[in-house]
Structure formats: C-alpha cells, structure tokens
Amino acid sequence: MRKSSCTVIAALALSVLCDTGARASVPHAASVPGEVTATECVAGGGVIVISADGDGSGAFTTLCQGGIHDGQAVT
C-alpha cells in the first residue's frame, strides 16, 4: 500500500516539530563551570558560599551553590 507524499511529509514535519518543542521546554544548566554575578546566582535559586583558601594568604573563594548556576565562581 502506497502512502501519499502529503501524508509522508506531514508525518515528517510533525516529528521534527515535536522533537524541537521537547528540547526547547527543558531548562539547561551551564555545562562548564564559569563565572556568574551574585545577582545571577541568587536569581537562579542558589546561595553564595564564601570559603577561605586555607593557605594563609587571606584569599577567599566564592561559589554559587544550588540552583541553575551550581558550582560556578561568583564574581
């Protein structure tokens, strides 16, 4: 049984549209740790964690913990 070309094209278009919509609806977190501002961290649902480096230099590390910017350095 042969299908009409319109049916085949419609089925192909529907599968492409459904796949694109599914990918667009999923929020994506950054895949590589980077730098975010404090405002971006808090707005993304995270908290800012400040920790001393421990080498006696008096330097501190600030990271965004939780939310969509989890693990990124805060500038």
N, CA, C and O atoms as a CHARMM CRD file, in Angstrom:
* protein
*
  300
    1    1 MET  N      0.84400  -1.17600   0.00000 PROA 1      0.00000
    2    1 MET  CA     0.00000   0.00000   0.00000 PROA 1      0.00000
    3    1 MET  C      0.88600   1.23400   0.00000 PROA 1      0.00000
    4    1 MET  O      1.76000   1.36700   0.85600 PROA 1      0.00000
    5    2 ARG  N      0.67600   2.12100  -0.93100 PROA 2      0.00000
    6    2 ARG  CA     1.47300   3.34500  -1.03700 PROA 2      0.00000
    7    2 ARG  C      0.80300   4.47300  -0.26900 PROA 2      0.00000
    8    2 ARG  O     -0.41700   4.63900  -0.29800 PROA 2      0.00000
    9    3 LYS  N      1.63300   5.23800   0.41400 PROA 3      0.00000
   10    3 LYS  CA     1.11500   6.40900   1.12200 PROA 3      0.00000
   11    3 LYS  C      1.31500   7.61900   0.21900 PROA 3      0.00000
   12    3 LYS  O      2.26900   7.67800  -0.55500 PROA 3      0.00000
   13    4 SER  N      0.43300   8.55200   0.32400 PROA 4      0.00000
   14    4 SER  CA     0.58600   9.75700  -0.48800 PROA 4      0.00000
   15    4 SER  C      1.76900  10.57300   0.03000 PROA 4      0.00000
   16    4 SER  O      2.12700  10.48900   1.20500 PROA 4      0.00000
   17    5 SER  N      2.35300  11.34200  -0.83900 PROA 5      0.00000
   18    5 SER  CA     3.51900  12.13900  -0.44500 PROA 5      0.00000
   19    5 SER  C      3.13500  13.18200   0.60600 PROA 5      0.00000
   20    5 SER  O      3.96200  13.53700   1.44600 PROA 5      0.00000
   21    6 CYS  N      1.91500  13.66900   0.57400 PROA 6      0.00000
   22    6 CYS  CA     1.47700  14.64500   1.58400 PROA 6      0.00000
   23    6 CYS  C      1.44900  14.02200   2.97700 PROA 6      0.00000
   24    6 CYS  O      1.80400  14.68500   3.95200 PROA 6      0.00000
   25    7 THR  N      1.04000  12.77600   3.08800 PROA 7      0.00000
   26    7 THR  CA     0.99300  12.08500   4.37400 PROA 7      0.00000
   27    7 THR  C      2.40000  11.88500   4.92200 PROA 7      0.00000
   28    7 THR  O      2.64000  12.06700   6.11600 PROA 7      0.00000
   29    8 VAL  N      3.32000  11.51400   4.05300 PROA 8      0.00000
   30    8 VAL  CA     4.70000  11.29600   4.47300 PROA 8      0.00000
   31    8 VAL  C      5.33900  12.61000   4.91700 PROA 8      0.00000
   32    8 VAL  O      6.02200  12.65600   5.94000 PROA 8      0.00000
   33    9 ILE  N      5.11700  13.67200   4.15200 PROA 9      0.00000
   34    9 ILE  CA     5.68100  14.98300   4.50500 PROA 9      0.00000
   35    9 ILE  C      5.08000  15.49100   5.81000 PROA 9      0.00000
   36    9 ILE  O      5.79700  16.04800   6.64100 PROA 9      0.00000
   37   10 ALA  N      3.78200  15.30900   6.00300 PROA 10     0.00000
   38   10 ALA  CA     3.12600  15.75400   7.23700 PROA 10     0.00000
   39   10 ALA  C      3.66000  14.99300   8.44400 PROA 10     0.00000
   40   10 ALA  O      3.88000  15.58700   9.49900 PROA 10     0.00000
   41   11 ALA  N      3.87000  13.69300   8.30300 PROA 11     0.00000
   42   11 ALA  CA     4.39500  12.89400   9.41200 PROA 11     0.00000
   43   11 ALA  C      5.81900  13.31200   9.75100 PROA 11     0.00000
   44   11 ALA  O      6.18000  13.39400  10.92500 PROA 11     0.00000
   45   12 LEU  N      6.62300  13.57500   8.74000 PROA 12     0.00000
   46   12 LEU  CA     7.99500  14.02300   8.96300 PROA 12     0.00000
   47   12 LEU  C      8.03200  15.38900   9.64500 PROA 12     0.00000
   48   12 LEU  O      8.80600  15.60000  10.57800 PROA 12     0.00000
   49   13 ALA  N      7.19500  16.31100   9.17700 PROA 13     0.00000
   50   13 ALA  CA     7.14100  17.64200   9.78800 PROA 13     0.00000
   51   13 ALA  C      6.68500  17.57300  11.23500 PROA 13     0.00000
   52   13 ALA  O      7.21100  18.28700  12.08900 PROA 13     0.00000
   53   14 LEU  N      5.71300  16.72400  11.51400 PROA 14     0.00000
   54   14 LEU  CA     5.21400  16.57400  12.87900 PROA 14     0.00000
   55   14 LEU  C      6.29300  16.03500  13.80800 PROA 14     0.00000
   56   14 LEU  O      6.42400  16.50000  14.94000 PROA 14     0.00000
   57   15 SER  N      7.06700  15.05900  13.34100 PROA 15     0.00000
   58   15 SER  CA     8.12000  14.51000  14.19800 PROA 15     0.00000
   59   15 SER  C      9.20400  15.54700  14.47600 PROA 15     0.00000
   60   15 SER  O      9.73500  15.59400  15.58500 PROA 15     0.00000
   61   16 VAL  N      9.54100  16.37500  13.49500 PROA 16     0.00000
   62   16 VAL  CA    10.54700  17.42600  13.69300 PROA 16     0.00000
   63   16 VAL  C     10.03400  18.46900  14.67300 PROA 16     0.00000
   64   16 VAL  O     10.76700  18.89200  15.56800 PROA 16     0.00000
   65   17 LEU  N      8.79400  18.88500  14.51700 PROA 17     0.00000
   66   17 LEU  CA     8.22700  19.89800  15.41900 PROA 17     0.00000
   67   17 LEU  C      8.12000  19.38100  16.84500 PROA 17     0.00000
   68   17 LEU  O      8.39600  20.12200  17.78800 PROA 17     0.00000
   69   18 CYS  N      7.73000  18.13800  17.02100 PROA 18     0.00000
   70   18 CYS  CA     7.62000  17.57500  18.37100 PROA 18     0.00000
   71   18 CYS  C      8.98400  17.47400  19.03500 PROA 18     0.00000
   72   18 CYS  O      9.12000  17.77200  20.22200 PROA 18     0.00000
   73   19 ASP  N      9.99300  17.05600  18.28300 PROA 19     0.00000
   74   19 ASP  CA    11.33700  16.93800  18.82600 PROA 19     0.00000
   75   19 ASP  C     11.89100  18.30100  19.22300 PROA 19     0.00000
   76   19 ASP  O     12.51100  18.43200  20.27800 PROA 19     0.00000
   77   20 THR  N     11.67600  19.31200  18.39400 PROA 20     0.00000
   78   20 THR  CA    12.15800  20.66200  18.69400 PROA 20     0.00000
   79   20 THR  C     11.45500  21.22500  19.92200 PROA 20     0.00000
   80   20 THR  O     12.10300  21.84900  20.76200 PROA 20     0.00000
   81   21 GLY  N     10.16700  21.02400  20.04600 PROA 21     0.00000
   82   21 GLY  CA     9.41600  21.51600  21.19500 PROA 21     0.00000
   83   21 GLY  C      9.84700  20.86300  22.49000 PROA 21     0.00000
   84   21 GLY  O      9.90100  21.52200  23.52900 PROA 21     0.00000
   85   22 ALA  N     10.15600  19.57000  22.44400 PROA 22     0.00000
   86   22 ALA  CA    10.58100  18.86200  23.65200 PROA 22     0.00000
   87   22 ALA  C     11.92000  19.38100  24.13100 PROA 22     0.00000
   88   22 ALA  O     12.13100  19.53400  25.33400 PROA 22     0.00000
   89   23 ARG  N     12.84000  19.65900  23.19600 PROA 23     0.00000
   90   23 ARG  CA    14.14800  20.16900  23.60500 PROA 23     0.00000
   91   23 ARG  C     14.04800  21.60100  24.10200 PROA 23     0.00000
   92   23 ARG  O     14.80800  21.98500  24.99100 PROA 23     0.00000
   93   24 ALA  N     13.14400  22.40100  23.56700 PROA 24     0.00000
   94   24 ALA  CA    13.01500  23.79700  23.96500 PROA 24     0.00000
   95   24 ALA  C     12.39500  23.93500  25.34700 PROA 24     0.00000
   96   24 ALA  O     12.62400  24.93800  26.02300 PROA 24     0.00000
   97   25 SER  N     11.61300  22.95000  25.78200 PROA 25     0.00000
   98   25 SER  CA    10.91500  23.07700  27.05700 PROA 25     0.00000
   99   25 SER  C     11.77300  22.67200  28.25200 PROA 25     0.00000
  100   25 SER  O     11.37700  22.91700  29.39200 PROA 25     0.00000
  101   26 VAL  N     12.93300  22.06300  28.03000 PROA 26     0.00000
  102   26 VAL  CA    13.78600  21.62300  29.11500 PROA 26     0.00000
  103   26 VAL  C     14.80000  22.71200  29.43900 PROA 26     0.00000
  104   26 VAL  O     15.59200  23.08000  28.57200 PROA 26     0.00000
  105   27 PRO  N     14.80000  23.24800  30.68000 PROA 27     0.00000
  106   27 PRO  CA    15.80000  24.25600  31.02100 PROA 27     0.00000
  107   27 PRO  C     17.18600  23.62400  31.08500 PROA 27     0.00000
  108   27 PRO  O     17.33900  22.49400  31.54900 PROA 27     0.00000
  109   28 HSD  N     18.18000  24.34600  30.62400 PROA 28     0.00000
  110   28 HSD  CA    19.53700  23.82400  30.60400 PROA 28     0.00000
  111   28 HSD  C     20.42600  24.60100  31.55900 PROA 28     0.00000
  112   28 HSD  O     20.44000  25.83200  31.54800 PROA 28     0.00000
  113   29 ALA  N     21.15600  23.88700  32.37000 PROA 29     0.00000
  114   29 ALA  CA    22.16200  24.49900  33.22200 PROA 29     0.00000
  115   29 ALA  C     23.45500  24.60300  32.43300 PROA 29     0.00000
  116   29 ALA  O     23.65300  23.88300  31.45400 PROA 29     0.00000
  117   30 ALA  N     24.31900  25.48500  32.85100 PROA 30     0.00000
  118   30 ALA  CA    25.60600  25.61000  32.18300 PROA 30     0.00000
  119   30 ALA  C     26.39000  24.31600  32.36600 PROA 30     0.00000
  120   30 ALA  O     26.45300  23.77800  33.47100 PROA 30     0.00000
  121   31 SER  N     26.98400  23.81600  31.29200 PROA 31     0.00000
  122   31 SER  CA    27.68300  22.54800  31.37200 PROA 31     0.00000
  123   31 SER  C     29.12200  22.71200  31.85200 PROA 31     0.00000
  124   31 SER  O     29.70500  21.77000  32.38900 PROA 31     0.00000
  125   32 VAL  N     29.69000  23.87900  31.66700 PROA 32     0.00000
  126   32 VAL  CA    31.06900  24.13400  32.08000 PROA 32     0.00000
  127   32 VAL  C     31.05100  25.19700  33.17000 PROA 32     0.00000
  128   32 VAL  O     30.41800  26.23900  33.00100 PROA 32     0.00000
  129   33 PRO  N     31.73800  24.95000  34.29200 PROA 33     0.00000
  130   33 PRO  CA    31.76900  25.97700  35.33400 PROA 33     0.00000
  131   33 PRO  C     32.33900  27.28100  34.79100 PROA 33     0.00000
  132   33 PRO  O     33.34000  27.28500  34.07400 PROA 33     0.00000
  133   34 GLY  N     31.70900  28.35200  35.13200 PROA 34     0.00000
  134   34 GLY  CA    32.13900  29.67000  34.67700 PROA 34     0.00000
  135   34 GLY  C     31.97700  30.66800  35.79700 PROA 34     0.00000
  136   34 GLY  O     31.99100  30.31500  36.97600 PROA 34     0.00000
  137   35 GLU  N     31.82700  31.90100  35.41800 PROA 35     0.00000
  138   35 GLU  CA    31.64800  32.95600  36.41000 PROA 35     0.00000
  139   35 GLU  C     30.26800  33.57100  36.24800 PROA 35     0.00000
  140   35 GLU  O     29.82900  33.85100  35.13200 PROA 35     0.00000
  141   36 VAL  N     29.58800  33.77800  37.36900 PROA 36     0.00000
  142   36 VAL  CA    28.29400  34.44100  37.38000 PROA 36     0.00000
  143   36 VAL  C     28.35800  35.56600  38.40500 PROA 36     0.00000
  144   36 VAL  O     29.21500  35.57200  39.28900 PROA 36     0.00000
  145   37 THR  N     27.45500  36.49900  38.27400 PROA 37     0.00000
  146   37 THR  CA    27.37500  37.56000  39.27100 PROA 37     0.00000
  147   37 THR  C     26.58600  37.05400  40.46600 PROA 37     0.00000
  148   37 THR  O     25.88900  36.04200  40.38500 PROA 37     0.00000
  149   38 ALA  N     26.70300  37.76100  41.56000 PROA 38     0.00000
  150   38 ALA  CA    25.95800  37.38200  42.76100 PROA 38     0.00000
  151   38 ALA  C     24.45600  37.44500  42.50000 PROA 38     0.00000
  152   38 ALA  O     23.70400  36.60200  42.98900 PROA 38     0.00000
  153   39 THR  N     24.02200  38.43100  41.73900 PROA 39     0.00000
  154   39 THR  CA    22.60000  38.56800  41.41500 PROA 39     0.00000
  155   39 THR  C     22.10900  37.38200  40.59700 PROA 39     0.00000
  156   39 THR  O     21.02000  36.86600  40.84800 PROA 39     0.00000
  157   40 GLU  N     22.91100  36.93900  39.60700 PROA 40     0.00000
  158   40 GLU  CA    22.52800  35.78700  38.79500 PROA 40     0.00000
  159   40 GLU  C     22.44300  34.52100  39.63700 PROA 40     0.00000
  160   40 GLU  O     21.55000  33.69800  39.43800 PROA 40     0.00000
  161   41 CYS  N     23.36400  34.36600  40.57000 PROA 41     0.00000
  162   41 CYS  CA    23.36800  33.19300  41.44000 PROA 41     0.00000
  163   41 CYS  C     22.09100  33.12500  42.26100 PROA 41     0.00000
  164   41 CYS  O     21.42400  32.09100  42.29400 PROA 41     0.00000
  165   42 VAL  N     21.75700  34.20900  42.91500 PROA 42     0.00000
  166   42 VAL  CA    20.56700  34.23900  43.78100 PROA 42     0.00000
  167   42 VAL  C     19.29900  34.13100  42.94600 PROA 42     0.00000
  168   42 VAL  O     18.35700  33.44400  43.33900 PROA 42     0.00000
  169   43 ALA  N     19.26300  34.80900  41.78700 PROA 43     0.00000
  170   43 ALA  CA    18.08200  34.74200  40.92800 PROA 43     0.00000
  171   43 ALA  C     17.88100  33.33500  40.37800 PROA 43     0.00000
  172   43 ALA  O     16.74700  32.94300  40.10100 PROA 43     0.00000
  173   44 GLY  N     18.95300  32.57200  40.21500 PROA 44     0.00000
  174   44 GLY  CA    18.85300  31.20700  39.72400 PROA 44     0.00000
  175   44 GLY  C     18.53300  30.20000  40.80600 PROA 44     0.00000
  176   44 GLY  O     18.48400  29.00200  40.53000 PROA 44     0.00000
  177   45 GLY  N     18.31300  30.65100  42.03000 PROA 45     0.00000
  178   45 GLY  CA    17.92800  29.75700  43.11700 PROA 45     0.00000
  179   45 GLY  C     19.09000  29.26300  43.95600 PROA 45     0.00000
  180   45 GLY  O     18.91700  28.37200  44.78800 PROA 45     0.00000
  181   46 GLY  N     20.27200  29.82700  43.75100 PROA 46     0.00000
  182   46 GLY  CA    21.43700  29.38400  44.51100 PROA 46     0.00000
  183   46 GLY  C     21.75000  30.29300  45.67800 PROA 46     0.00000
  184   46 GLY  O     21.12400  31.33600  45.86600 PROA 46     0.00000
  185   47 VAL  N     22.73100  29.87800  46.45700 PROA 47     0.00000
  186   47 VAL  CA    23.25200  30.69700  47.54900 PROA 47     0.00000
  187   47 VAL  C     24.75300  30.85700  47.33300 PROA 47     0.00000
  188   47 VAL  O     25.39200  30.00300  46.71800 PROA 47     0.00000
  189   48 ILE  N     25.30400  31.94000  47.83300 PROA 48     0.00000
  190   48 ILE  CA    26.72400  32.21300  47.67200 PROA 48     0.00000
  191   48 ILE  C     27.46600  31.66300  48.88100 PROA 48     0.00000
  192   48 ILE  O     27.15900  32.00600  50.02300 PROA 48     0.00000
  193   49 VAL  N     28.44900  30.80400  48.61600 PROA 49     0.00000
  194   49 VAL  CA    29.25900  30.20300  49.67500 PROA 49     0.00000
  195   49 VAL  C     30.65700  30.79400  49.56800 PROA 49     0.00000
  196   49 VAL  O     31.31000  30.68800  48.53000 PROA 49     0.00000
  197   50 ILE  N     31.11700  31.42900  50.67000 PROA 50     0.00000
  198   50 ILE  CA    32.44800  32.02700  50.71900 PROA 50     0.00000
  199   50 ILE  C     33.31000  31.17300  51.63400 PROA 50     0.00000
  200   50 ILE  O     32.94000  30.90700  52.77700 PROA 50     0.00000
  201   51 SER  N     34.46900  30.74200  51.12500 PROA 51     0.00000
  202   51 SER  CA    35.35400  29.91300  51.94300 PROA 51     0.00000
  203   51 SER  C     36.78500  30.41000  51.82700 PROA 51     0.00000
  204   51 SER  O     37.21600  30.88200  50.77500 PROA 51     0.00000
  205   52 ALA  N     37.51500  30.29100  52.94200 PROA 52     0.00000
  206   52 ALA  CA    38.92200  30.67700  52.95300 PROA 52     0.00000
  207   52 ALA  C     39.72800  29.60900  52.22200 PROA 52     0.00000
  208   52 ALA  O     39.43000  28.41900  52.32100 PROA 52     0.00000
  209   53 ASP  N     40.74600  30.03900  51.49100 PROA 53     0.00000
  210   53 ASP  CA    41.56400  29.08900  50.73500 PROA 53     0.00000
  211   53 ASP  C     42.41300  28.20400  51.63500 PROA 53     0.00000
  212   53 ASP  O     42.75500  27.09000  51.23900 PROA 53     0.00000
  213   54 GLY  N     42.76200  28.65700  52.81800 PROA 54     0.00000
  214   54 GLY  CA    43.45500  27.81600  53.77700 PROA 54     0.00000
  215   54 GLY  C     44.96500  27.78300  53.64600 PROA 54     0.00000
  216   54 GLY  O     45.62300  27.04600  54.38100 PROA 54     0.00000
  217   55 ASP  N     45.53400  28.55300  52.73700 PROA 55     0.00000
  218   55 ASP  CA    46.98500  28.54300  52.58800 PROA 55     0.00000
  219   55 ASP  C     47.65800  29.68400  53.34200 PROA 55     0.00000
  220   55 ASP  O     48.86600  29.88600  53.21500 PROA 55     0.00000
  221   56 GLY  N     46.88200  30.42800  54.12400 PROA 56     0.00000
  222   56 GLY  CA    47.43500  31.51300  54.92600 PROA 56     0.00000
  223   56 GLY  C     47.58100  32.82300  54.17600 PROA 56     0.00000
  224   56 GLY  O     48.06100  33.79800  54.75400 PROA 56     0.00000
  225   57 SER  N     47.19400  32.88300  52.93500 PROA 57     0.00000
  226   57 SER  CA    47.34400  34.10900  52.14700 PROA 57     0.00000
  227   57 SER  C     46.20300  35.09100  52.36800 PROA 57     0.00000
  228   57 SER  O     46.30300  36.25100  51.96800 PROA 57     0.00000
  229   58 GLY  N     45.13900  34.65500  52.98700 PROA 58     0.00000
  230   58 GLY  CA    43.98500  35.52500  53.22700 PROA 58     0.00000
  231   58 GLY  C     43.05100  35.60400  52.03300 PROA 58     0.00000
  232   58 GLY  O     42.16100  36.45400  51.99700 PROA 58     0.00000
  233   59 ALA  N     43.24200  34.73100  51.05900 PROA 59     0.00000
  234   59 ALA  CA    42.38200  34.71800  49.87800 PROA 59     0.00000
  235   59 ALA  C     41.10300  33.91800  50.15300 PROA 59     0.00000
  236   59 ALA  O     41.08700  32.99400  50.96700 PROA 59     0.00000
  237   60 PHE  N     40.05100  34.29600  49.45900 PROA 60     0.00000
  238   60 PHE  CA    38.76200  33.63900  49.61100 PROA 60     0.00000
  239   60 PHE  C     38.25500  33.14500  48.26100 PROA 60     0.00000
  240   60 PHE  O     38.57200  33.71600  47.21700 PROA 60     0.00000
  241   61 THR  N     37.47300  32.08900  48.30000 PROA 61     0.00000
  242   61 THR  CA    36.81000  31.56000  47.11300 PROA 61     0.00000
  243   61 THR  C     35.32100  31.72100  47.30500 PROA 61     0.00000
  244   61 THR  O     34.78800  31.37100  48.35800 PROA 61     0.00000
  245   62 THR  N     34.63900  32.25000  46.29600 PROA 62     0.00000
  246   62 THR  CA    33.18400  32.38000  46.36000 PROA 62     0.00000
  247   62 THR  C     32.57300  31.54400  45.24900 PROA 62     0.00000
  248   62 THR  O     32.93500  31.67800  44.08000 PROA 62     0.00000
  249   63 LEU  N     31.64200  30.67900  45.62900 PROA 63     0.00000
  250   63 LEU  CA    30.97100  29.80000  44.68500 PROA 63     0.00000
  251   63 LEU  C     29.46700  29.91600  44.83800 PROA 63     0.00000
  252   63 LEU  O     28.95100  30.19800  45.91900 PROA 63     0.00000
  253   64 CYS  N     28.77600  29.69300  43.72900 PROA 64     0.00000
  254   64 CYS  CA    27.31700  29.60800  43.75200 PROA 64     0.00000
  255   64 CYS  C     26.96800  28.15300  43.99900 PROA 64     0.00000
  256   64 CYS  O     27.40000  27.27400  43.25300 PROA 64     0.00000
  257   65 GLN  N     26.19300  27.89300  45.03400 PROA 65     0.00000
  258   65 GLN  CA    25.82600  26.52200  45.36400 PROA 65     0.00000
  259   65 GLN  C     24.32200  26.36900  45.23000 PROA 65     0.00000
  260   65 GLN  O     23.55300  27.12100  45.82900 PROA 65     0.00000
  261   66 GLY  N     23.91100  25.39000  44.43900 PROA 66     0.00000
  262   66 GLY  CA    22.49300  25.13900  44.20300 PROA 66     0.00000
  263   66 GLY  C     21.97200  25.98000  43.05300 PROA 66     0.00000
  264   66 GLY  O     22.68300  26.83200  42.52000 PROA 66     0.00000
  265   67 GLY  N     20.75000  25.73900  42.68300 PROA 67     0.00000
  266   67 GLY  CA    20.13000  26.48300  41.59200 PROA 67     0.00000
  267   67 GLY  C     20.71300  26.11200  40.23700 PROA 67     0.00000
  268   67 GLY  O     21.37100  25.08200  40.09700 PROA 67     0.00000
  269   68 ILE  N     20.46900  26.95100  39.24600 PROA 68     0.00000
  270   68 ILE  CA    20.90900  26.63100  37.89700 PROA 68     0.00000
  271   68 ILE  C     22.36900  26.98800  37.65000 PROA 68     0.00000
  272   68 ILE  O     22.91600  26.61800  36.61100 PROA 68     0.00000
  273   69 HSD  N     23.01600  27.69700  38.57300 PROA 69     0.00000
  274   69 HSD  CA    24.42200  28.07600  38.41600 PROA 69     0.00000
  275   69 HSD  C     25.30500  27.31200  39.39400 PROA 69     0.00000
  276   69 HSD  O     26.35500  27.81900  39.79000 PROA 69     0.00000
  277   70 ASP  N     24.91200  26.11900  39.79000 PROA 70     0.00000
  278   70 ASP  CA    25.60400  25.33800  40.80900 PROA 70     0.00000
  279   70 ASP  C     27.06900  25.09900  40.42800 PROA 70     0.00000
  280   70 ASP  O     27.37300  24.62400  39.33400 PROA 70     0.00000
  281   71 GLY  N     27.96500  25.44100  41.35600 PROA 71     0.00000
  282   71 GLY  CA    29.39400  25.18300  41.18100 PROA 71     0.00000
  283   71 GLY  C     30.14800  26.25700  40.42600 PROA 71     0.00000
  284   71 GLY  O     31.35800  26.12800  40.24000 PROA 71     0.00000
  285   72 GLN  N     29.48300  27.31100  39.98300 PROA 72     0.00000
  286   72 GLN  CA    30.16100  28.36000  39.23600 PROA 72     0.00000
  287   72 GLN  C     30.72900  29.40600  40.18000 PROA 72     0.00000
  288   72 GLN  O     30.15600  29.69500  41.23100 PROA 72     0.00000
  289   73 ALA  N     31.86400  29.96700  39.78700 PROA 73     0.00000
  290   73 ALA  CA    32.50000  31.01400  40.59100 PROA 73     0.00000
  291   73 ALA  C     31.65500  32.28300  40.54100 PROA 73     0.00000
  292   73 ALA  O     31.08500  32.62200  39.50500 PROA 73     0.00000
  293   74 VAL  N     31.58400  32.97200  41.66500 PROA 74     0.00000
  294   74 VAL  CA    30.82700  34.21500  41.74100 PROA 74     0.00000
  295   74 VAL  C     31.79800  35.38000  41.65100 PROA 74     0.00000
  296   74 VAL  O     32.77800  35.44000  42.39300 PROA 74     0.00000
  297   75 THR  N     31.52000  36.30500  40.73700 PROA 75     0.00000
  298   75 THR  CA    32.38600  37.48600  40.58000 PROA 75     0.00000
  299   75 THR  C     31.83200  38.66200  41.33900 PROA 75     0.00000
  300   75 THR  O     32.42500  39.74100  41.32400 PROA 75     0.00000
